[in-house]
Coordinates of C-alpha atoms in Angstrom, one line a residue:
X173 CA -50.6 101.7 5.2
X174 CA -52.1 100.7 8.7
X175 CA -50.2 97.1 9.8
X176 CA -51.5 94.2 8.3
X177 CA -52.8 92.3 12.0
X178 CA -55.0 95.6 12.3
X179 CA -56.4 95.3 8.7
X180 CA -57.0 91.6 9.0
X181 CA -59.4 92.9 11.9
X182 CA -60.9 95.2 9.6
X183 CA -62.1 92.5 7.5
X184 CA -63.1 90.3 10.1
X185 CA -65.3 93.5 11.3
X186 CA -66.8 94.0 7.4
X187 CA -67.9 90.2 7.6
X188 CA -69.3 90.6 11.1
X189 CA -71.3 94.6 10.1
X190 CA -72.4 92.7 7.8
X191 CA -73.9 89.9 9.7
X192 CA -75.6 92.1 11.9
X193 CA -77.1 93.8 9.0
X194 CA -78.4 91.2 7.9
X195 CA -80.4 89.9 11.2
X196 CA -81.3 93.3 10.7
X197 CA -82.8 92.7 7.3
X198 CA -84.8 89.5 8.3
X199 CA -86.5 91.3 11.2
X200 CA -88.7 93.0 8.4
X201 CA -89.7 89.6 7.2
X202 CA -93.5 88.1 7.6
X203 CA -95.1 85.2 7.9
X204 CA -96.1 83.7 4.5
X205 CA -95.1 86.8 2.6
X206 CA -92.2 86.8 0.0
X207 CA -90.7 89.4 -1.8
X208 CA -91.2 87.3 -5.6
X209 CA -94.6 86.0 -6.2
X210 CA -93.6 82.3 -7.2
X211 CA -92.1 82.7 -3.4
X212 CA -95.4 81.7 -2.2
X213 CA -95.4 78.1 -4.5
X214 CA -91.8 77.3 -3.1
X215 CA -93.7 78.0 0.5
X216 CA -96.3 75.7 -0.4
X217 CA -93.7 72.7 -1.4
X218 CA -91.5 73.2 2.1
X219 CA -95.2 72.4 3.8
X220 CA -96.3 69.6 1.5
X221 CA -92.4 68.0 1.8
X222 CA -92.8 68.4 5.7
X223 CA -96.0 67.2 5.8
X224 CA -95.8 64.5 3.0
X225 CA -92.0 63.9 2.0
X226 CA -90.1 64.8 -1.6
X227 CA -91.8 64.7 -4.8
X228 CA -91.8 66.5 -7.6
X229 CA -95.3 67.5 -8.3
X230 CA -97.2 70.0 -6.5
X231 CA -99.9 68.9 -4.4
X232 CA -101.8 71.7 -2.6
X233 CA -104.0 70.3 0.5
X234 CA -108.1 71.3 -0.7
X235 CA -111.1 69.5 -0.1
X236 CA -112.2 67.3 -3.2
X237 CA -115.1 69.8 -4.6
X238 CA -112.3 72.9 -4.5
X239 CA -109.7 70.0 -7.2
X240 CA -113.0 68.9 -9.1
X241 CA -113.5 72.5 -10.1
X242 CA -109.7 73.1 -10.1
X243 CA -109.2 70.4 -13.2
X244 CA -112.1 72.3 -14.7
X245 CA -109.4 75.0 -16.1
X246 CA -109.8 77.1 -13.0
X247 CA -106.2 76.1 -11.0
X248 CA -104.7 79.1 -9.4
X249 CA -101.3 78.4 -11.3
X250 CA -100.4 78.3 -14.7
X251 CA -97.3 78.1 -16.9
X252 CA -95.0 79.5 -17.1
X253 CA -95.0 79.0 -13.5
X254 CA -96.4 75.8 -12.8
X255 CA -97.0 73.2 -15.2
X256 CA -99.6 70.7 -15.8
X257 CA -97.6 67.2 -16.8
X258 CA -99.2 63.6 -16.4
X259 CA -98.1 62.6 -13.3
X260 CA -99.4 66.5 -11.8
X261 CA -99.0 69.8 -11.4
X262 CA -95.3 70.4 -11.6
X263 CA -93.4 73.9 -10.6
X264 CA -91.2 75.3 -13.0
X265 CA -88.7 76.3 -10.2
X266 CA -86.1 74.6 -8.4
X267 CA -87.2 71.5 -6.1
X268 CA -84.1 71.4 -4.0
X269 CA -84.1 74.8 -2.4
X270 CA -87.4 73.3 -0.6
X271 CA -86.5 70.3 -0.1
X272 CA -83.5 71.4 2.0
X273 CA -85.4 74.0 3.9
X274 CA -88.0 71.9 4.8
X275 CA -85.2 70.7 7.3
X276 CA -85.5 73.8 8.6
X277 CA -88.6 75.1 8.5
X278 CA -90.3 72.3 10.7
X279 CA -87.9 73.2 13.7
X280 CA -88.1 77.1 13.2
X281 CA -91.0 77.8 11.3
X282 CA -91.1 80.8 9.4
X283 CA -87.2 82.1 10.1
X284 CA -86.0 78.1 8.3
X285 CA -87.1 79.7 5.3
X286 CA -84.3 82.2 5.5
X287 CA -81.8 79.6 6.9
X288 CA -80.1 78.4 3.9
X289 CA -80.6 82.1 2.0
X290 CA -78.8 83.9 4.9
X291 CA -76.6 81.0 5.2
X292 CA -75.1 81.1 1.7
X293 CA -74.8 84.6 2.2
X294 CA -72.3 84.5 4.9
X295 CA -70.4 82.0 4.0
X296 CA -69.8 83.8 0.2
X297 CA -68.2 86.0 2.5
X298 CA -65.5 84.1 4.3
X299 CA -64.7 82.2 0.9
X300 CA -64.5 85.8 -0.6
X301 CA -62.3 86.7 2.5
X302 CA -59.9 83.4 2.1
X303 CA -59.8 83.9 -2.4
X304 CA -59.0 87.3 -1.8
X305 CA -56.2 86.4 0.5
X306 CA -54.7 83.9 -1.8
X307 CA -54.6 86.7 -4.8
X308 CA -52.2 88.2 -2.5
X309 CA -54.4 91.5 -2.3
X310 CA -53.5 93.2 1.3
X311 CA -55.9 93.1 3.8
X312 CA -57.2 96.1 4.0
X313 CA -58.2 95.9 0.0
X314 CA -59.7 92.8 1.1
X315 CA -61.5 94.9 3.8
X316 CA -62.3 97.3 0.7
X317 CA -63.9 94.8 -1.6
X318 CA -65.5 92.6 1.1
X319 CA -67.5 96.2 2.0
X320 CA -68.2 96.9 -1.5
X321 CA -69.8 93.3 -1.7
X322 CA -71.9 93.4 1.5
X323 CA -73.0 97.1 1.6
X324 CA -72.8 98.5 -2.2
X325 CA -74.2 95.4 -3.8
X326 CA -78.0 93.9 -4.2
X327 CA -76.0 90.5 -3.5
X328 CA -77.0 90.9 0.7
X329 CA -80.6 91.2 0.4
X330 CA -81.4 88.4 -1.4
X331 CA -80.1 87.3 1.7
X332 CA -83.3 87.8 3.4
X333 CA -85.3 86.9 0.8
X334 CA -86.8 83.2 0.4
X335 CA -85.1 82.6 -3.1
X336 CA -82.4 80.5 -4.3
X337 CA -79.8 82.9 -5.6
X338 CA -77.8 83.9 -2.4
X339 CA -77.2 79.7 -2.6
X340 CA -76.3 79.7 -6.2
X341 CA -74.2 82.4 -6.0
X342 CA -72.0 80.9 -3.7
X343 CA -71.3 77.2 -5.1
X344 CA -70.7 79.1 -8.2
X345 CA -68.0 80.6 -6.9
X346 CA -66.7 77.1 -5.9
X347 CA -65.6 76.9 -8.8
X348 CA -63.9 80.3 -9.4
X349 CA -62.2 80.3 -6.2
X350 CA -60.3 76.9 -7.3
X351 CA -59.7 77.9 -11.1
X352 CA -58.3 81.6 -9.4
X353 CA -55.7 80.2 -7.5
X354 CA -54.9 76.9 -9.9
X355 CA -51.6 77.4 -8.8
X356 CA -51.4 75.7 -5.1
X357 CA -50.7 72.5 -5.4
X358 CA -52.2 69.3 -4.0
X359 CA -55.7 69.9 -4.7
X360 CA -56.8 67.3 -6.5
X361 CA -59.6 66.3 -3.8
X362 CA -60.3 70.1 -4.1
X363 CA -60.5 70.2 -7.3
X364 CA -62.9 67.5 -7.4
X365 CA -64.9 68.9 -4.9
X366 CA -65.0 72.0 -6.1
X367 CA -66.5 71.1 -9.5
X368 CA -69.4 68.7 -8.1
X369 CA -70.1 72.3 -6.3
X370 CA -70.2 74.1 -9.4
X371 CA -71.6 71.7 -11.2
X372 CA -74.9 71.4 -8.3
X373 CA -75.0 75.4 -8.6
X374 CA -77.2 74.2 -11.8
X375 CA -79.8 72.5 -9.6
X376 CA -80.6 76.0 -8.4
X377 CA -80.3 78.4 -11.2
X378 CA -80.4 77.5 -14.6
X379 CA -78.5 80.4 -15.7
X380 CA -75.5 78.9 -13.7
X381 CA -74.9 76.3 -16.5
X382 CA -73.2 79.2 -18.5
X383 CA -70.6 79.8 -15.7
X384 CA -70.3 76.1 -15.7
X385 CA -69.8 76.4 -19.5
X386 CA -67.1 79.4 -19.0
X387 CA -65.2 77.2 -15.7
X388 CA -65.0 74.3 -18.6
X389 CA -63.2 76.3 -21.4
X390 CA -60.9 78.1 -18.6
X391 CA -60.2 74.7 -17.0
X392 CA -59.0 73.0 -20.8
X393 CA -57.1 76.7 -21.2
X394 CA -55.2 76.3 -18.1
X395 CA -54.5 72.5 -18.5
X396 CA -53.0 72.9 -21.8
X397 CA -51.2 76.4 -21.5
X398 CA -50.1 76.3 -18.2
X399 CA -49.8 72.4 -17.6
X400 CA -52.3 72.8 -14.5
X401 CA -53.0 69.0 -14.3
X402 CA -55.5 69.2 -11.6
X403 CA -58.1 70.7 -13.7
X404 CA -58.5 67.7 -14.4
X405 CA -60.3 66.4 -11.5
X406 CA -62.2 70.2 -11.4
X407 CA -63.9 68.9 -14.8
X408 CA -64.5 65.3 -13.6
X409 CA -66.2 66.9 -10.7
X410 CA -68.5 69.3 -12.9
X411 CA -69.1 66.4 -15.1
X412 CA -70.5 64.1 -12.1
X413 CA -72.1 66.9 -10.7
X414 CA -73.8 67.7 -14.5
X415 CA -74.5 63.9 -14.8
X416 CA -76.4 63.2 -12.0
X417 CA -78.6 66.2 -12.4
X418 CA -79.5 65.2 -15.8
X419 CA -80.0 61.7 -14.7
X420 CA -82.2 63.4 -12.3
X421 CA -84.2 65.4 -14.3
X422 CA -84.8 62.9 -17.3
X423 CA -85.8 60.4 -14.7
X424 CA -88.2 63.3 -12.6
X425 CA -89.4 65.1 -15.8
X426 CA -88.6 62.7 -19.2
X427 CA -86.6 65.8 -20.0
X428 CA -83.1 65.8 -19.0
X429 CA -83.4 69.5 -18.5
X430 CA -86.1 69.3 -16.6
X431 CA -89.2 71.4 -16.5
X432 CA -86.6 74.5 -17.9
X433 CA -86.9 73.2 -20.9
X434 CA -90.8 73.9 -21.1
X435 CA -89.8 77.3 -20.3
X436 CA -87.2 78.4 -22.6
X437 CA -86.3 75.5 -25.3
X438 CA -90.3 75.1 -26.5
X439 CA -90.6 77.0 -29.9
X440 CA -86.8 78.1 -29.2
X441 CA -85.0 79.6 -32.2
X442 CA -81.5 81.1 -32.1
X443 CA -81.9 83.0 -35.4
X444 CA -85.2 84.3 -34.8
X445 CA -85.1 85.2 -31.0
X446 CA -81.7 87.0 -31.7
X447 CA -83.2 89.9 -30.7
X448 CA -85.3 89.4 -28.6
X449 CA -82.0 87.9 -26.4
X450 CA -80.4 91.3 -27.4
X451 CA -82.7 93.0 -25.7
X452 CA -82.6 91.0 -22.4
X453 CA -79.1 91.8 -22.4
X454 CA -79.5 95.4 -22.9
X455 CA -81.7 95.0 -19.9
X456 CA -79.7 92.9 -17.8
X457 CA -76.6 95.7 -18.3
X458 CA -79.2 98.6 -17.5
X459 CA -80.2 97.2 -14.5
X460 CA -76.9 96.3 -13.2
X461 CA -75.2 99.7 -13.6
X462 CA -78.0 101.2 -11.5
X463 CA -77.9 98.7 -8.8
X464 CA -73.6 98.1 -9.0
X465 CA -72.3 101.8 -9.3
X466 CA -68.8 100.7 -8.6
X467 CA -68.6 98.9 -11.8
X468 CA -67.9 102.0 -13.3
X469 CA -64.3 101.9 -11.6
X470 CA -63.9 98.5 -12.9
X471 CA -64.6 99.5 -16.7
X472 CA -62.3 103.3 -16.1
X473 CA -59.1 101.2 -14.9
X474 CA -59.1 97.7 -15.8
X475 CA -57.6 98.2 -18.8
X476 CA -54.7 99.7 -17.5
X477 CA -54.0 96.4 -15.9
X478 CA -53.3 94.9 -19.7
X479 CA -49.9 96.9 -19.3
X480 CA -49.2 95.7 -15.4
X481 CA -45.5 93.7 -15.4
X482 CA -46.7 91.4 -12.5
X483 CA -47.9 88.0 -14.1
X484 CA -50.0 86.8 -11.5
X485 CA -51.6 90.2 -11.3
X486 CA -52.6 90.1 -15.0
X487 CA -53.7 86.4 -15.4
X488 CA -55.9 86.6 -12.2
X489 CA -57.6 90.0 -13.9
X490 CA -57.8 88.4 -17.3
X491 CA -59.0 84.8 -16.0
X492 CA -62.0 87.0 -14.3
X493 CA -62.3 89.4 -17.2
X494 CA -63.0 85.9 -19.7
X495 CA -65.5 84.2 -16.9
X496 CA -67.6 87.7 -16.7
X497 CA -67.6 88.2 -20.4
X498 CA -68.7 84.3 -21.4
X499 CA -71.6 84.7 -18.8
X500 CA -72.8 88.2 -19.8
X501 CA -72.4 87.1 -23.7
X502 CA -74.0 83.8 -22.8
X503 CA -76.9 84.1 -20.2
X504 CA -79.9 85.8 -22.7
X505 CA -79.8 82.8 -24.3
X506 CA -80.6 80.6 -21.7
X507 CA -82.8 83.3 -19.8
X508 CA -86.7 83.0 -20.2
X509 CA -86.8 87.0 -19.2
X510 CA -85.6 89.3 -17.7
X511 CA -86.5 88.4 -14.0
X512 CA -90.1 90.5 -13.0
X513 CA -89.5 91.6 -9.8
X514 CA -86.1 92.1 -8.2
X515 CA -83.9 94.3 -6.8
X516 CA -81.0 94.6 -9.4
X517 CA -80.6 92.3 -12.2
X518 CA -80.5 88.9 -10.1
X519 CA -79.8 86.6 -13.0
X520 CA -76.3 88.3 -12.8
X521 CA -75.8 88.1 -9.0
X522 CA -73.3 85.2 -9.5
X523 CA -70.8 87.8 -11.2
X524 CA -71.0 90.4 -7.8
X525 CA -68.2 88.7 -6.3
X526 CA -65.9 87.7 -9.1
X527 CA -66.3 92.1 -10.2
X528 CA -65.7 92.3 -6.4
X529 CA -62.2 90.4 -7.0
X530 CA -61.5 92.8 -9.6
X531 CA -61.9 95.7 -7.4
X532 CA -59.5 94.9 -5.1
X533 CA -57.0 93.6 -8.0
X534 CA -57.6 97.1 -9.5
X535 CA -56.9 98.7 -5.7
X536 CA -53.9 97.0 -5.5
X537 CA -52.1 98.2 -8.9
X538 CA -53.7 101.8 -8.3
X539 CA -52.1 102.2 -5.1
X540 CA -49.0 101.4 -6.4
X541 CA -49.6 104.0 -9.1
X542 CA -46.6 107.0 -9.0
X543 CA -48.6 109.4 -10.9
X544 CA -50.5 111.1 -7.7
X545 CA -53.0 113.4 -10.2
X546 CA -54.4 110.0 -12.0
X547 CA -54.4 108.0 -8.3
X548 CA -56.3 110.6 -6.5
X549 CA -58.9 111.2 -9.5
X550 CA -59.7 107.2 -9.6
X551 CA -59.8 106.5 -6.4
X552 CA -61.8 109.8 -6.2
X553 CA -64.2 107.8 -9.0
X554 CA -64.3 105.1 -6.8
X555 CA -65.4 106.6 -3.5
X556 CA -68.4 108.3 -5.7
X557 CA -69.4 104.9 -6.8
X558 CA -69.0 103.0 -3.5
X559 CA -71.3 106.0 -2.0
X560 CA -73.6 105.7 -5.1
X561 CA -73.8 101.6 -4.2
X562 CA -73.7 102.1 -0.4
X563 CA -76.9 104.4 -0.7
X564 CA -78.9 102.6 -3.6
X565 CA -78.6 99.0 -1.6
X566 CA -77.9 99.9 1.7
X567 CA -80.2 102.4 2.3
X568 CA -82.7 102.2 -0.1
X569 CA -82.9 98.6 -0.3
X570 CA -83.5 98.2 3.6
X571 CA -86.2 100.9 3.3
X572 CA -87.9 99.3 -0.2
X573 CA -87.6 95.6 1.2
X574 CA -89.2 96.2 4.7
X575 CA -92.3 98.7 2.6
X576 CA -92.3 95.4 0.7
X577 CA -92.7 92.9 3.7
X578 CA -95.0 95.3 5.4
X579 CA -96.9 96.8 2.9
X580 CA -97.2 95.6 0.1
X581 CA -98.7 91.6 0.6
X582 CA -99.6 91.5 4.0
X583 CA -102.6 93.9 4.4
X584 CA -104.3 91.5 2.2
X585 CA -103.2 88.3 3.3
X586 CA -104.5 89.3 6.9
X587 CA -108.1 90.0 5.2
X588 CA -108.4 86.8 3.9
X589 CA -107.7 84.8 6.7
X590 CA -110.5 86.3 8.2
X591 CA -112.5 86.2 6.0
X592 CA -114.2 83.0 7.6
X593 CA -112.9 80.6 4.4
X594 CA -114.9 82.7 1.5
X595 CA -114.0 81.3 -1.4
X596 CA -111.6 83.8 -3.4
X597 CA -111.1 84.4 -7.5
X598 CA -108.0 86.4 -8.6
X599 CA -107.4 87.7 -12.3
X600 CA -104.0 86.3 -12.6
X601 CA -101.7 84.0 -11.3
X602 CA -99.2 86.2 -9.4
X603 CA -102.2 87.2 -7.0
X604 CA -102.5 83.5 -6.2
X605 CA -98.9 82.9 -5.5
X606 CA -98.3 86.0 -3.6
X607 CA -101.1 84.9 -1.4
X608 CA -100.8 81.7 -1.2
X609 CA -100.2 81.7 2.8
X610 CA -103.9 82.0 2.5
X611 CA -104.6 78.6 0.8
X612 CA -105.0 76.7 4.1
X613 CA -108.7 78.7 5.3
X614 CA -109.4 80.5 1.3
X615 CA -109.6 78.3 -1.5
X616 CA -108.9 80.3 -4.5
X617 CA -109.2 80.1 -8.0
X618 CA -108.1 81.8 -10.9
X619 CA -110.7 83.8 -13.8
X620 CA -108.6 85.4 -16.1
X621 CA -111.4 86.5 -18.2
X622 CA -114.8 87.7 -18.2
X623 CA -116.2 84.3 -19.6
X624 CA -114.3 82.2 -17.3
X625 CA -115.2 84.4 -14.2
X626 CA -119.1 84.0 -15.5
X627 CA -118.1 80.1 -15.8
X628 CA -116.5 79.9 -12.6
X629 CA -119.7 81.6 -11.2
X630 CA -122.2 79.4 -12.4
X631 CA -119.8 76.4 -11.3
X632 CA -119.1 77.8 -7.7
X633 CA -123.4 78.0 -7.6
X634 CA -123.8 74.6 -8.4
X635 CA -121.5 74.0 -5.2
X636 CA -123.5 75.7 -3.3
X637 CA -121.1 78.7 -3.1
X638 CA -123.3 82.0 -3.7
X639 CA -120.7 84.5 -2.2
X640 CA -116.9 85.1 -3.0
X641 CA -113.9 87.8 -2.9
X642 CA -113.1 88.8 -6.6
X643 CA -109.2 90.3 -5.7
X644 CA -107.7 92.3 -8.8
X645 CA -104.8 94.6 -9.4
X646 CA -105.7 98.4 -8.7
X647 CA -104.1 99.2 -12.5
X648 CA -106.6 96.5 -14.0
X649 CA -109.2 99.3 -13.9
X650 CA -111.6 95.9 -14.3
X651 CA -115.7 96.5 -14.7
X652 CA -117.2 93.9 -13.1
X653 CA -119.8 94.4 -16.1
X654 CA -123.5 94.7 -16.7
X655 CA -124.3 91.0 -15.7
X656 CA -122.5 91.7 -12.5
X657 CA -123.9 95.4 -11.7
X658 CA -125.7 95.5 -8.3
X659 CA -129.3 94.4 -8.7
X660 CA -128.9 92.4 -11.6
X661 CA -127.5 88.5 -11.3
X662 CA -124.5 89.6 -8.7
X663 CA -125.2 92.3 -5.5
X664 CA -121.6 93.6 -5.6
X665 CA -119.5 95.0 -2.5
X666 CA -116.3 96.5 -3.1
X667 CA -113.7 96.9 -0.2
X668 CA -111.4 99.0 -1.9
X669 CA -107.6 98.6 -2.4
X670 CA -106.0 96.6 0.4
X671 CA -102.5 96.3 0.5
X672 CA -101.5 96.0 -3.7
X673 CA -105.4 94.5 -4.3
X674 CA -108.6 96.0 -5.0
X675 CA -111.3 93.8 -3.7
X676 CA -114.5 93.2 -4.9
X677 CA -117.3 90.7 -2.4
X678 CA -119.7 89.0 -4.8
X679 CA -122.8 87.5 -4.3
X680 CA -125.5 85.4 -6.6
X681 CA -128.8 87.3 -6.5
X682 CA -131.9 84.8 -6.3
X683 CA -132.5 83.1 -9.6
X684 CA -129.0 84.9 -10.9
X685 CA -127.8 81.7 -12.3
X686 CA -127.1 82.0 -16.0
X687 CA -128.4 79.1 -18.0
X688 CA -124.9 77.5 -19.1

């Protein structure tokens, strides 16, 4: 084994590869384009909170004929991403995460939406580092799983994505990293810090009140088994934390789960959405066996570590192994889907680093195996599935996330900011959000039929508004129809596809105006 001074340096250089990667990442990012659609609404409240201050409704800046027609059932947005409520139009997603980056994003502008992502990021890493240490796992298999983490998991780049998970992930594991080493003593402030943490994780993905659920049965465990006394103060702290969001939430939303429970508790039945929560687990697992490889080595050798004679060794494994299993039993059934768009399963991120811990717990016992045929052929296992990881996220993530940045939104976006403020009408709602950096010079509108586009039409007319963009989705294979051909009502220009969007330039013929 190389000394332990040179492998503490090793780690250190893991954490810092894998800061420079990740600049690396955000170089491919654009201005006003996100890799999730609902990306684009979060954008939209950073402006209005810079511009305007917190609230909790959505209040897009358009002159007053572009709202009149907009309460007419033609808003760009629609459940179950935003939300019409009395007081407003109210998004389904977090509030914090723009609130705090509007701190940012008024002094650096498009990078301060990537502040508090990368941020999160990094620091995961150095509380990894200091866990990891603590577990009593030698540096170089804390160099190992920190690697595994940063380079063979989807966890780095949601890094350099303007989403809340990279955040959630990490106060999350707050509260693993305290109930993993319960047995310094002297934490009681930590402890209490610790759970508020955990507890706020909530305030940023929903699917975090599961671990919170999973740190609260460990915490009682522990308390009563193992007389850990500061647990305590861990669940006072995830009770504050819980208490004030709810307060929060009944007081923003009159629901103490706020707008989540439009999403997921409307209509909601255990018995007959059993399988329907079955099969969003069989998807969540899918996905993250092709986007983790290395959990294959977990699942070969864990169980070996049943039979390890070390105490600490086994309890840490099985503390981990209970967490992991509570929030993959647990998550369907708080999960509206399975996600849309990602790059792995990212409802599961917050369990990278805790499968991480077991890694290195794993290294640990293997390299103390005897038996030189069964070491050699799992840590031959492993190095297949680190490559596996390091090529699938690594490589092929940096390649699909900078087509994405470049390719896939932008084309588009650019074409409608100069498009001299045409009005424009999208099919569905993710075409709104994903341009939604156009907002400021396009007003836009959504049709999502043929009778609300001929609607729409004859309401844009009685504006004054003869000519507008119709953008769809090249797989809609859409008709604009016989009352639209050229030469009839509408003279029809199409642009072709343009970045994801097929384009379509309408305009009212003289006297084209539909009698409704």
């Amino acid at each position: 084994m190389i000394g332990e001074k040179w492998a503490r340096r090793i780690s250190a250089l893991v954490i810092m590869s894998g800061f420079v990667y990740s600049i690396y990442l955000l170089g491919h990012v654009q201005d006003e384009v996100f890799y999730s659609c609902d990306g684009g609404i979060k954008a939209l409240l950073v402006k209005q909170y810079c511009q305007k201050g917190f609230g909790v409704t959505l209040d897009i800046e358009a002159q007053e004929w572009v709202k009149e027609i907009w309460d007419q059932g033609f808003y760009p947005f629609h459940p179950p991403f935003v939300y019409e409520l009395d007081k407003g139009y109210v998004s389904s997603f977090p509030i914090f995460l723009a609130a705090l980056t509007a701190f940012f994003y008024k002094p650096f502008g498009l990078y301060g939406l990537y502040v508090i992502p990368t941020a999160s990021l990094w620091a995961l890493w150095i509380m990894f580092r200091q866990v990891a240490q603590r577990l009593d796992l030698r540096e170089e298999i804390v160099a190992i799983s920190l690697a595994v983490m940063v380079f063979a998991s989807p966890l780095t780049l949601y890094g350099a994505m303007f989403w809340e998970h990279t955040l959630g992930v990490l106060l999350t594991f707050c509260g693993a990293a305290f109930l993993l080493t319960y047995r310094e003593k002297k934490c009681r402030g930590r402890g209490l810090v610790c759970g508020i943490l955990a507890a706020l994780s909530v305030c940023f993905r929903s699917e975090a009140l599961v671990l919170v659920a999973a740190y609260a049965v460990l915490s009682i465990y522990l308390y009563l088994r193992h007389d850990f006394t500061n647990a305590r103060f861990f669940l006072v702290g995830m009770t504050l934390g819980l208490a004030g969001l709810l307060l929060f939430n009944t007081q923003a939303y009159g629901h103490p789960l706020g707008v989540h429970s439009l999403q997921v508790l409307e209509d909601y039945s255990l018995l007959g959405d059993f399988g329907a929560r079955l099969r969003i687990l069989q998807a969540l697992l899918t996905g993250l066996f092709q986007s983790f490889q290395v959990l294959i080595f977990i699942l070969i050798y864990m169980p070996a570590l049943y039979f390890a004679r070390r105490r600490e060794t086994t309890s840490a494994h099985a503390h981990i192994a209970f967490i992991c299993a509570f929030f993959v039993l647990g998550v369907p059934f708080v999960l509206p889907g399975i996600g849309g768009k990602q790059w792995g399963p990212r409802f599961l991120l917050p369990l990278i680093p805790l499968f991480c811990l077991l890694i290195g717990i794993c290294l640990r016992r293997l390299l103390d195996q005897p038996a030189k045929c069964v070491k050699y052929a799992l840590l031959s296992i492993f190095v297949a599935a680190f490559g596996l990881g390091v090529y699938r996220n690594t490589i092929q993530g940096s390649v699909h996330l900078a087509e994405d940045y470049n390719l896939r939104v932008k084309p588009a976006l650019d074409f409608l900011r100069q498009s001299d403020g045409v009005c424009a009408v999208v099919v569905h709602q993710e075409i709104a959000q994903e341009l939604a950096g156009a907002f400021e010079t396009t007003p836009m509108f959504l049709a999502r039929s043929d009778s609300e586009l001929e609607s729409l039409t004859n309401t844009l007319s009685r504006n004054g508004i003869r000519k507008f963009l119709l953008l769809t989705y090249p797989t809609d294979g859409i008709a604009i129809g016989p009352d639209y051909s050229p030469g009839a009502r509408m003279n029809v220009n199409e642009f072709g596809i343009v970045g994801s969007y097929k384009i379509f330039q309408l305009e009212l013929s003289k006297g084209g105006l539909s009698p409704n």
